[in-house]
PDB file of C-alpha atoms in Angstrom:
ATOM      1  CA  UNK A 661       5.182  12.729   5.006  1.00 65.00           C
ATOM      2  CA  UNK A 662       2.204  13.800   2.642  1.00 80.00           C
ATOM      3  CA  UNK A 663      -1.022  13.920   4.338  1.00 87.00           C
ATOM      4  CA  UNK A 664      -3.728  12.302   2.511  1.00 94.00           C
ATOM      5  CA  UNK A 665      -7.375  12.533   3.601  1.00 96.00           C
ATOM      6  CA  UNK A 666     -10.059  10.164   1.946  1.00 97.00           C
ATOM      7  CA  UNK A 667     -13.744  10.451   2.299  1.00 97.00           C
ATOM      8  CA  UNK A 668     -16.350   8.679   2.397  1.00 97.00           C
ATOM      9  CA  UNK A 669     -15.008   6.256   5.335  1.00 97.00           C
ATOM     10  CA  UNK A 670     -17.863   4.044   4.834  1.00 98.00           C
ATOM     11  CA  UNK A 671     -20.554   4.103   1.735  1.00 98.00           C
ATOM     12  CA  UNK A 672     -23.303   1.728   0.749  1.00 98.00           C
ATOM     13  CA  UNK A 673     -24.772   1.431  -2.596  1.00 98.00           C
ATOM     14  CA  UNK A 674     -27.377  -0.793  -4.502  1.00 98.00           C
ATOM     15  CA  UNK A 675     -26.380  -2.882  -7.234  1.00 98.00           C
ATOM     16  CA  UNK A 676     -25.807  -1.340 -10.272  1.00 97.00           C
ATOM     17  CA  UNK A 677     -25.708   1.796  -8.975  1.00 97.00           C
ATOM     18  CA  UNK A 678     -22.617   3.978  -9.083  1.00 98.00           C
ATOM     19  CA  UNK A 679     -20.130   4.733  -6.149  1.00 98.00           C
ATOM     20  CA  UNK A 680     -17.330   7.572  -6.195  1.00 98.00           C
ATOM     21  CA  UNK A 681     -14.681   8.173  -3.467  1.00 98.00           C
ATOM     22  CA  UNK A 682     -12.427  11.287  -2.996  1.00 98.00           C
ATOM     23  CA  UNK A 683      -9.490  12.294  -1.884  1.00 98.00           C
ATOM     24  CA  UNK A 684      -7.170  15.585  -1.034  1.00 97.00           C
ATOM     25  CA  UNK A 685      -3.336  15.446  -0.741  1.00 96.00           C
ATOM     26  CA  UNK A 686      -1.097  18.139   0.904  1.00 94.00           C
ATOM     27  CA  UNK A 687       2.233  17.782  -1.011  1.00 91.00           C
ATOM     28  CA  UNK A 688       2.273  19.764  -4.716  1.00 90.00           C
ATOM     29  CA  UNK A 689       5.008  17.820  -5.613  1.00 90.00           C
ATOM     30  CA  UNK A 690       2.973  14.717  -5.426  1.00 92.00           C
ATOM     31  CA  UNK A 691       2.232  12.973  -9.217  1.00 91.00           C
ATOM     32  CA  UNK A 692       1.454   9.837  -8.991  1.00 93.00           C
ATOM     33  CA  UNK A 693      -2.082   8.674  -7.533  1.00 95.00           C
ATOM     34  CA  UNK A 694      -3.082   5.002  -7.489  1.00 96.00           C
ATOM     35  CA  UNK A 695      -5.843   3.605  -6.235  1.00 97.00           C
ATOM     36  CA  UNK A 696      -5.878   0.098  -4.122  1.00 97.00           C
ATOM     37  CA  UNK A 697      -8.748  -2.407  -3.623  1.00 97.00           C
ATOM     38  CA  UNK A 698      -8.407  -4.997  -0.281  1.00 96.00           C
ATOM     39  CA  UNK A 699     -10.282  -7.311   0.464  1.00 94.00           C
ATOM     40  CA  UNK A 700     -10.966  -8.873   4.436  1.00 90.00           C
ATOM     41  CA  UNK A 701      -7.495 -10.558   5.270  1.00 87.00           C
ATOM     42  CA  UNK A 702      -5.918 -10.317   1.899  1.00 91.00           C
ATOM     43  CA  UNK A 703      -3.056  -7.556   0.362  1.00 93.00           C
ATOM     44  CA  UNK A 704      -3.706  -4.091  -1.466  1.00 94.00           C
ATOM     45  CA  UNK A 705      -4.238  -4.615  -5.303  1.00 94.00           C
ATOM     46  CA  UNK A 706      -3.546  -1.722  -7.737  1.00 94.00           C
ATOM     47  CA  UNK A 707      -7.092  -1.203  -9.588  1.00 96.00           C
ATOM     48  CA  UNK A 708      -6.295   1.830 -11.183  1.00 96.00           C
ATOM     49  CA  UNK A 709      -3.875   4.808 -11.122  1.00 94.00           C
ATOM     50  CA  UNK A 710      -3.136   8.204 -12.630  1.00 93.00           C
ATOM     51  CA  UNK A 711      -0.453  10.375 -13.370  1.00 90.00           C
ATOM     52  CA  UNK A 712      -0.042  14.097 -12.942  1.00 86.00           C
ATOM     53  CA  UNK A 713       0.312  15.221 -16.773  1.00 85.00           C
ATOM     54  CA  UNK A 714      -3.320  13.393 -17.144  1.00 84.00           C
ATOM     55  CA  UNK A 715      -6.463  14.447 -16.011  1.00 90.00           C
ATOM     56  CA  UNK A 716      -8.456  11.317 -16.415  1.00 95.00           C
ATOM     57  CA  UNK A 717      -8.544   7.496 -16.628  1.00 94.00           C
ATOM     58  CA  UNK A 718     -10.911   5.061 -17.222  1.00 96.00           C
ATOM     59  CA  UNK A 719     -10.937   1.616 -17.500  1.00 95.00           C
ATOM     60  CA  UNK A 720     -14.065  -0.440 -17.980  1.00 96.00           C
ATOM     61  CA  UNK A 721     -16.376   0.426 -14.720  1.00 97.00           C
ATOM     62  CA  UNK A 722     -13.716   2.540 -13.349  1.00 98.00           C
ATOM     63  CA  UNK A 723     -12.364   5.681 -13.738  1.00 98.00           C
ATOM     64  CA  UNK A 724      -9.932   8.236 -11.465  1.00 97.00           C
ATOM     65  CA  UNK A 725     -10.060  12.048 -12.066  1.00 97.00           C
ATOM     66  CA  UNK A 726      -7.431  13.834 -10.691  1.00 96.00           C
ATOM     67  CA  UNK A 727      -7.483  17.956 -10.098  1.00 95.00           C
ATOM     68  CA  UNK A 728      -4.235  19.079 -10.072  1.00 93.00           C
ATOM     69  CA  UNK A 729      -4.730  22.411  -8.931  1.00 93.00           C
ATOM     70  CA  UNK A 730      -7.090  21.899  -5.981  1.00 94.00           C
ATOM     71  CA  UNK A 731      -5.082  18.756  -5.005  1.00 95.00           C
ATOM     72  CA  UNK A 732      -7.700  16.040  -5.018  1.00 95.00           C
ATOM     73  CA  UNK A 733      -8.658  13.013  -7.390  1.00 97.00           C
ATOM     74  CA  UNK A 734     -11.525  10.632  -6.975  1.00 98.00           C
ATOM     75  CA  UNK A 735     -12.568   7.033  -7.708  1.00 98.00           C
ATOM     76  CA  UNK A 736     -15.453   6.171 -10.052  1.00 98.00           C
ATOM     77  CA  UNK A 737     -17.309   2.668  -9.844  1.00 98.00           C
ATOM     78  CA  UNK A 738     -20.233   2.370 -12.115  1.00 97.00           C
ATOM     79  CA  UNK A 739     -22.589  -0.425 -12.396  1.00 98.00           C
ATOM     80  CA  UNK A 740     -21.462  -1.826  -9.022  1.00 98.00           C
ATOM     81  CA  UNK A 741     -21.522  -5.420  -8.534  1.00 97.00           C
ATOM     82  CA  UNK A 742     -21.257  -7.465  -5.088  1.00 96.00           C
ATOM     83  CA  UNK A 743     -18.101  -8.546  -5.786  1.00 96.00           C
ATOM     84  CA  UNK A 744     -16.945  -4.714  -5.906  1.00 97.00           C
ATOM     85  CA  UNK A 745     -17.492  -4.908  -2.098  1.00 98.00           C
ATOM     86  CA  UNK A 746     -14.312  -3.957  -0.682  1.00 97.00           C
ATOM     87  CA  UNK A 747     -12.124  -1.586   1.308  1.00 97.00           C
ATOM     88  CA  UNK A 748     -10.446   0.964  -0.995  1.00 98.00           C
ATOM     89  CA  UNK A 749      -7.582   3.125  -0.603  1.00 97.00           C
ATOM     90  CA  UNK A 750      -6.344   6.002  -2.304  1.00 98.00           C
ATOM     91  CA  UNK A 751      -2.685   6.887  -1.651  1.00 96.00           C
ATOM     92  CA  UNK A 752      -0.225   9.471  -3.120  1.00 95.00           C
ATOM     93  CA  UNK A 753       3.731   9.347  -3.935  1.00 92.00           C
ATOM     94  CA  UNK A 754       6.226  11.549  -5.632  1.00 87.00           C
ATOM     95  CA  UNK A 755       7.825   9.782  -8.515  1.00 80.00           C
ATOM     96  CA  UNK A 756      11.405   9.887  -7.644  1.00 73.00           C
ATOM     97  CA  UNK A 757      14.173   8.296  -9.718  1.00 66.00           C
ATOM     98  CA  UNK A 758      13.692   5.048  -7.654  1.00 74.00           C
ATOM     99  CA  UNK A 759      11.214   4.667  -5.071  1.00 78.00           C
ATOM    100  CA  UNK A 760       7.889   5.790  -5.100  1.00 82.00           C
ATOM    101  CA  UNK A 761       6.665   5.526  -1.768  1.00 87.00           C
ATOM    102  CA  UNK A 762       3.007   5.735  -0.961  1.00 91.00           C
ATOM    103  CA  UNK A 763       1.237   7.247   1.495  1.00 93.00           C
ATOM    104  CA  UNK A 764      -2.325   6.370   1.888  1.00 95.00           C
ATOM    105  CA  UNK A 765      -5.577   7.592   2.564  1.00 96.00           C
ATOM    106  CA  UNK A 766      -8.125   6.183   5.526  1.00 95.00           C
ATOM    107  CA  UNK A 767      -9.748   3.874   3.542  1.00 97.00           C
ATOM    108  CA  UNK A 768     -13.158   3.734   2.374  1.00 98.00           C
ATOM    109  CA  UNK A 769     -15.868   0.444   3.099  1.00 98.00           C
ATOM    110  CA  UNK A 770     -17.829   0.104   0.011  1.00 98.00           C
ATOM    111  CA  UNK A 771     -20.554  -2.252   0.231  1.00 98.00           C
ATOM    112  CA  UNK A 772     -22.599  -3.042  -2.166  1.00 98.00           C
ATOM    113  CA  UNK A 773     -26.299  -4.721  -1.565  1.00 97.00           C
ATOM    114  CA  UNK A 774     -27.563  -7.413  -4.169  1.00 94.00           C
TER     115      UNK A 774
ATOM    116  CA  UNK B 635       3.649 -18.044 -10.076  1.00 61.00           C
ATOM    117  CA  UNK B 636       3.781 -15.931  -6.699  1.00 66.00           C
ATOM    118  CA  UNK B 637       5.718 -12.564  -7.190  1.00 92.00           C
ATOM    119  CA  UNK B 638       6.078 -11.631  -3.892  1.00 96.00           C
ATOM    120  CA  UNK B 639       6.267 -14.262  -0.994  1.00 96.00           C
ATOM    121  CA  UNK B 640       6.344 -13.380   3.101  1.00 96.00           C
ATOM    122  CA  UNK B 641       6.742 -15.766   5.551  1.00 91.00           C
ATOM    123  CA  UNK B 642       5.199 -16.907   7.712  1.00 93.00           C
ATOM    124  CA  UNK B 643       2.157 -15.469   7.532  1.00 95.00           C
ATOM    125  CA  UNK B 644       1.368 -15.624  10.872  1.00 96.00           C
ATOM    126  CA  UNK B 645       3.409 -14.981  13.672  1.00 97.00           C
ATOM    127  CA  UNK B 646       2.777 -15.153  17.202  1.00 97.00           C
ATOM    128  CA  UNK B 647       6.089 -13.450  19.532  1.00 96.00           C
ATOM    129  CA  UNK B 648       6.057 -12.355  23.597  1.00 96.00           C
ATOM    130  CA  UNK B 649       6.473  -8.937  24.269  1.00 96.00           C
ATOM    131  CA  UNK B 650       9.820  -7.769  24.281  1.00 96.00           C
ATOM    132  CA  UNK B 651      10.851 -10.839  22.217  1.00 97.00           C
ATOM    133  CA  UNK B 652      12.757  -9.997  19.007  1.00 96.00           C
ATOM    134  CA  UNK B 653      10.902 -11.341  16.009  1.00 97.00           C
ATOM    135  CA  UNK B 654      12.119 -11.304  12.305  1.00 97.00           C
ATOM    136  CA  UNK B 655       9.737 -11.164   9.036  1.00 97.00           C
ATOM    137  CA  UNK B 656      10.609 -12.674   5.590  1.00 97.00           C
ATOM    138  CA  UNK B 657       9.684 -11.237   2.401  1.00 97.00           C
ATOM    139  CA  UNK B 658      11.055 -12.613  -0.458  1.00 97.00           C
ATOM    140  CA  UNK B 659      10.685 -11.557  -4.445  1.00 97.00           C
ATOM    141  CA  UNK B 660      10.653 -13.588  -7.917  1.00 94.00           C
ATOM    142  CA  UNK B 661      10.571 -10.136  -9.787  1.00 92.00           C
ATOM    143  CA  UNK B 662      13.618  -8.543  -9.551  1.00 92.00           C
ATOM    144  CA  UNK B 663      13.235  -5.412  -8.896  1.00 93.00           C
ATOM    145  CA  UNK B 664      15.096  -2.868  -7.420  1.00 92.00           C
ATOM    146  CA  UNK B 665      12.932  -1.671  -4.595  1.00 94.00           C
ATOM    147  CA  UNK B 666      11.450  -3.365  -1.463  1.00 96.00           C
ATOM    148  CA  UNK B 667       9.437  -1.666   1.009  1.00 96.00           C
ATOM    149  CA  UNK B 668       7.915  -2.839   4.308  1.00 97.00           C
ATOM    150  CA  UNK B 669       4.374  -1.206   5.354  1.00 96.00           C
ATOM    151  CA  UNK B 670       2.458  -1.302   8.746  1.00 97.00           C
ATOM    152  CA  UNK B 671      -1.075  -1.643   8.804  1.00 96.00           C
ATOM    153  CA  UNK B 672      -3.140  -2.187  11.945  1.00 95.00           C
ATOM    154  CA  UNK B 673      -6.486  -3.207  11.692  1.00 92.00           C
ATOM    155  CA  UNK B 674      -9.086  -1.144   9.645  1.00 89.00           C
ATOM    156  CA  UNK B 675      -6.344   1.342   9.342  1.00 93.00           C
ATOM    157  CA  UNK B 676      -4.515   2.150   6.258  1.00 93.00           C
ATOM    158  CA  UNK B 677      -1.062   0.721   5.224  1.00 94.00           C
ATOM    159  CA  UNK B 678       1.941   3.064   6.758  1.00 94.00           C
ATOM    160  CA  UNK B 679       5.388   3.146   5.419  1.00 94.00           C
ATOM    161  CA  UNK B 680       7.868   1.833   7.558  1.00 95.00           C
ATOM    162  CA  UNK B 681      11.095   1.864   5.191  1.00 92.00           C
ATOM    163  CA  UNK B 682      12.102   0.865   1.442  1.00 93.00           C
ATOM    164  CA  UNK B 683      15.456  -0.194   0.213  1.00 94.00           C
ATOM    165  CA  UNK B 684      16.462   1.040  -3.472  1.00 92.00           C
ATOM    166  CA  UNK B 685      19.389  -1.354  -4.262  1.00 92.00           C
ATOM    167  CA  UNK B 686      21.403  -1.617  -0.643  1.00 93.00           C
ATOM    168  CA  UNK B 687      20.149   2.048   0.168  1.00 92.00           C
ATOM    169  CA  UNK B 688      17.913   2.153   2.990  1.00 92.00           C
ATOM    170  CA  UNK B 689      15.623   4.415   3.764  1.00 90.00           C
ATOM    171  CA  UNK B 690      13.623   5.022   7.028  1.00 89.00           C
ATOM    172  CA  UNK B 691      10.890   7.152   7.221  1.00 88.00           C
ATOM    173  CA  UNK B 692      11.234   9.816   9.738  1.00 84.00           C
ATOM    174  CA  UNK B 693       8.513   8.586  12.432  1.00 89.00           C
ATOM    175  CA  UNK B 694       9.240   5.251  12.153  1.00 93.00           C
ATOM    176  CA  UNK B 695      10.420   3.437  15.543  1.00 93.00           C
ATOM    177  CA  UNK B 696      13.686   2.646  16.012  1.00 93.00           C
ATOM    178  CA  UNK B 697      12.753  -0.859  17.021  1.00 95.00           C
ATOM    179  CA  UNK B 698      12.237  -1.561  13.814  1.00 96.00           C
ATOM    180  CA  UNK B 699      14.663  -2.586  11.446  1.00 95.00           C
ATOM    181  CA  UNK B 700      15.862  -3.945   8.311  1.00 96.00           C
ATOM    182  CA  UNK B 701      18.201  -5.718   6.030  1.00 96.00           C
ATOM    183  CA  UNK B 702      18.929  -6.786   2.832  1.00 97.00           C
ATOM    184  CA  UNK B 703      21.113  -9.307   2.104  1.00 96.00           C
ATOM    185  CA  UNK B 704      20.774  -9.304  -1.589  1.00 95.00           C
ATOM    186  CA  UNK B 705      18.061  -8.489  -4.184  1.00 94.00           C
ATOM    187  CA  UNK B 706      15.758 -11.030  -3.660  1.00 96.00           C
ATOM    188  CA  UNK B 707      15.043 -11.036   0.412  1.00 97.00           C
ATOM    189  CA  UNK B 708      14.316  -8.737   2.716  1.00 97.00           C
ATOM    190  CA  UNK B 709      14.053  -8.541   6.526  1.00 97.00           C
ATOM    191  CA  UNK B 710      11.730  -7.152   9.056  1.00 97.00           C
ATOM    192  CA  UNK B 711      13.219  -7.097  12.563  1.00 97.00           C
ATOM    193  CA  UNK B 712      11.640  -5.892  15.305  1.00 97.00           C
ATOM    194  CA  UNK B 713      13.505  -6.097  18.420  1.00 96.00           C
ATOM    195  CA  UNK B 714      11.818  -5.988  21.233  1.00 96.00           C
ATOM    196  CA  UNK B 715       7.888  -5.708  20.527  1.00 97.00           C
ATOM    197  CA  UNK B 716       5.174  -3.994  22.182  1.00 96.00           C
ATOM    198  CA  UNK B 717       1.255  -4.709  22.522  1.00 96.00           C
ATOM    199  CA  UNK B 718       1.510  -1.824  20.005  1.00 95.00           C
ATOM    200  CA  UNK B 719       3.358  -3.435  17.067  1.00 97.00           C
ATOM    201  CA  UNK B 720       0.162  -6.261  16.625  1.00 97.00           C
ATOM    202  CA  UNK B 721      -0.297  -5.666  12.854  1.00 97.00           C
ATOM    203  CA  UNK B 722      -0.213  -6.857   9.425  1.00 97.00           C
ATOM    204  CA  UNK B 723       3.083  -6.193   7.694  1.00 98.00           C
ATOM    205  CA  UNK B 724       3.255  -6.009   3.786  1.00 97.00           C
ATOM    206  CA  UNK B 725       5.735  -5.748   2.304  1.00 97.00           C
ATOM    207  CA  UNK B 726       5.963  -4.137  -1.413  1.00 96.00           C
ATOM    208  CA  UNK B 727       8.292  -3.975  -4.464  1.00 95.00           C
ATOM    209  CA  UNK B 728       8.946  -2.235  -7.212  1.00 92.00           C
ATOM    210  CA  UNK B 729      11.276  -1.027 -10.070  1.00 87.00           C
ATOM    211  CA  UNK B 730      11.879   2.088 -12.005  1.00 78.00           C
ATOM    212  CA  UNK B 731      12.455   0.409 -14.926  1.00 75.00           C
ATOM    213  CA  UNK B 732       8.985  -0.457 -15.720  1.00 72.00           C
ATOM    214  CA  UNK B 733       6.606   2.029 -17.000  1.00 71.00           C
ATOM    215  CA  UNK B 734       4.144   1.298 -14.801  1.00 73.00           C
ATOM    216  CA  UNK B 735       5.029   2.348 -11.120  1.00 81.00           C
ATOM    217  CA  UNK B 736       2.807  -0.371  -9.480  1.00 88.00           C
ATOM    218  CA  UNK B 737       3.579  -1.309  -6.326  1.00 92.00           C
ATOM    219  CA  UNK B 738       3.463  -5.404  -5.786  1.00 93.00           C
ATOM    220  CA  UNK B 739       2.266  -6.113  -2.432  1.00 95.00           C
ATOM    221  CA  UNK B 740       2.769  -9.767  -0.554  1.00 96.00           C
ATOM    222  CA  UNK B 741       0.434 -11.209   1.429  1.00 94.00           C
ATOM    223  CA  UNK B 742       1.370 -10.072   4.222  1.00 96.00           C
ATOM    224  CA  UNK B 743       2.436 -11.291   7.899  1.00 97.00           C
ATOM    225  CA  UNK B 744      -0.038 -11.157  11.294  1.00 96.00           C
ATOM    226  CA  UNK B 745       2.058 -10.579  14.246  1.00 97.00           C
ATOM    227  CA  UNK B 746       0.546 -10.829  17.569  1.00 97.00           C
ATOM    228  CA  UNK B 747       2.108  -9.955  20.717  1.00 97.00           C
ATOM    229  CA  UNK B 748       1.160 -11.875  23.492  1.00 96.00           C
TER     230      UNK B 748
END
C-alpha cells in the first residue's frame, strides 16, 4: 500500500494562533487527499479534502494545499480555538471507479491552550 | 438519523474465541470497508466490499474475515483472536455515485481480548 508519512506527531499552539500539519505520500497515482479530525474515543470526521487537478482549498479557518509534484499537501488551521483540539489525520487514496481506499498518515495531537 | 451503525460497541472475547462485528448502513451505498486502529495509531485498512466484491488488502491476516449478506450489513469475523487484535474497528462506507468521495465512518467497536 501507499506509504504516507505525517509530521508534526504532536504540536501545541496558543489560542488564536495558527497550526499547519504536513504530509508526503509515495504513490504518484494517488489524487485524492482528505483530511480527518478524531476526537478521544469517537470516529474519524472528514474536515476537509482535496483533489489532484486543484492546488488549494479553503474553507473558513481551514485550508489544504496540495503539491503535486513533490508529493506532499498540508493542513492549515487559523485562529485556533480549544475546541480545535484534536488528533488529525491525513490519509491518501487513488480514486478508482469504486472504492477509494485510504491509507493514513500517523496522526498529529494538536492542542490548543486557552 | 445515524448513517452508519456498529454494534456493539464494545466487545469483550477470550483469546482464541471467534468473535463477529456488526456494521450496518442507512445510506446505501455501494462500498463498505472495515479499518483497524490500535490505540494512538492511525486507522489501517483491513478490506472493503464494492457490491459483493471483496477485497483484502495484501497484509491483512487471514484471521480476519468478512461477509456481506446484502447492501446494508456487513461482518467482521475474526476467528480465533490474539492479545494482538485489541483495537477499535471502524468501519466506513461509501459510493461512487456521489461527487464527494467522503468516507462515512461508524463509531466504531472496542474489542478486548482477555
Amino acid at each position: 500500500g501507499e506509504n504516507v508519512e505525517q509530521h508534526p506527531s504532536t504540536l501545541s499552539v496558543q489560542e488564536g494562533d495558527s497550526a499547519v500539519i504536513k504530509c508526503t505520500y509515495s504513490d504518484s497515482a494517488s489524487n485524492y487527499f482528505p483530511w480527518y479530525k478524531q476526537e478521544l474515543g469517537k470516529r474519524p470526521q472528514l474536515i476537509i479534502d482535496i483533489r489532484s487537478n486543484v492546488g488549494e482549498k479553503k474553507d473558513q479557518r481551514i485550508a489544504v494545499t496540495l503539491n503535486k509534484t513533490a508529493k506532499h499537501f498540508s493542513l492549515h488551521i487559523t485562529e485556533t480555538q480549544p475546541e480545535d483540539s484534536a488528533v488529525y489525520f491525513c490519509a491518501v487514496a487513488r480514486l478508482l471507479t469504486g472504492a477509494n481506499n485510504l491509507f493514513f498518515g500517523t496522526g498529529t495531537r494538536l492542542t490548543v491552550i486557552p | 438519523d445515524a448513517m452508519v451503525i456498529q454494534n456493539p460497541r464494545y466487545q469483550v472475547t477470550q483469546f482464541g474465541k471467534p468473535v463477529t462485528l456488526s456494521c450496518s448502513q442507512t445510506l446505501n451505498h455501494n462500498v463498505m470497508y472495515w479499518y483497524q486502529q490500535k490505540s494512538s495509531q492511525a486507522p489501517k485498512l483491513l478490506f472493503h466490499y464494492y457490491d459483493k466484491d471483496f477485497n483484502n488488502e495484501a497484509d491483512t491476516p487471514d484471521n480476519f474475515q468478512s461477509r456481506r449478506p446484502n447492501t446494508s450489513f456487513c461482518f467482521l469475523d475474526i476467528r480465533s483472536p490474539g492479545l494482538g487484535d485489541a483495537a477499535m474497528y471502524l468501519c466506513a462506507t461509501s459510493s461512487p455515485r456521489e461527487s464527494s468521495y467522503e468516507q462515512y465512518f461508524g463509531p466504531g467497536t472496542r474489542l478486548t481480548v482477555t
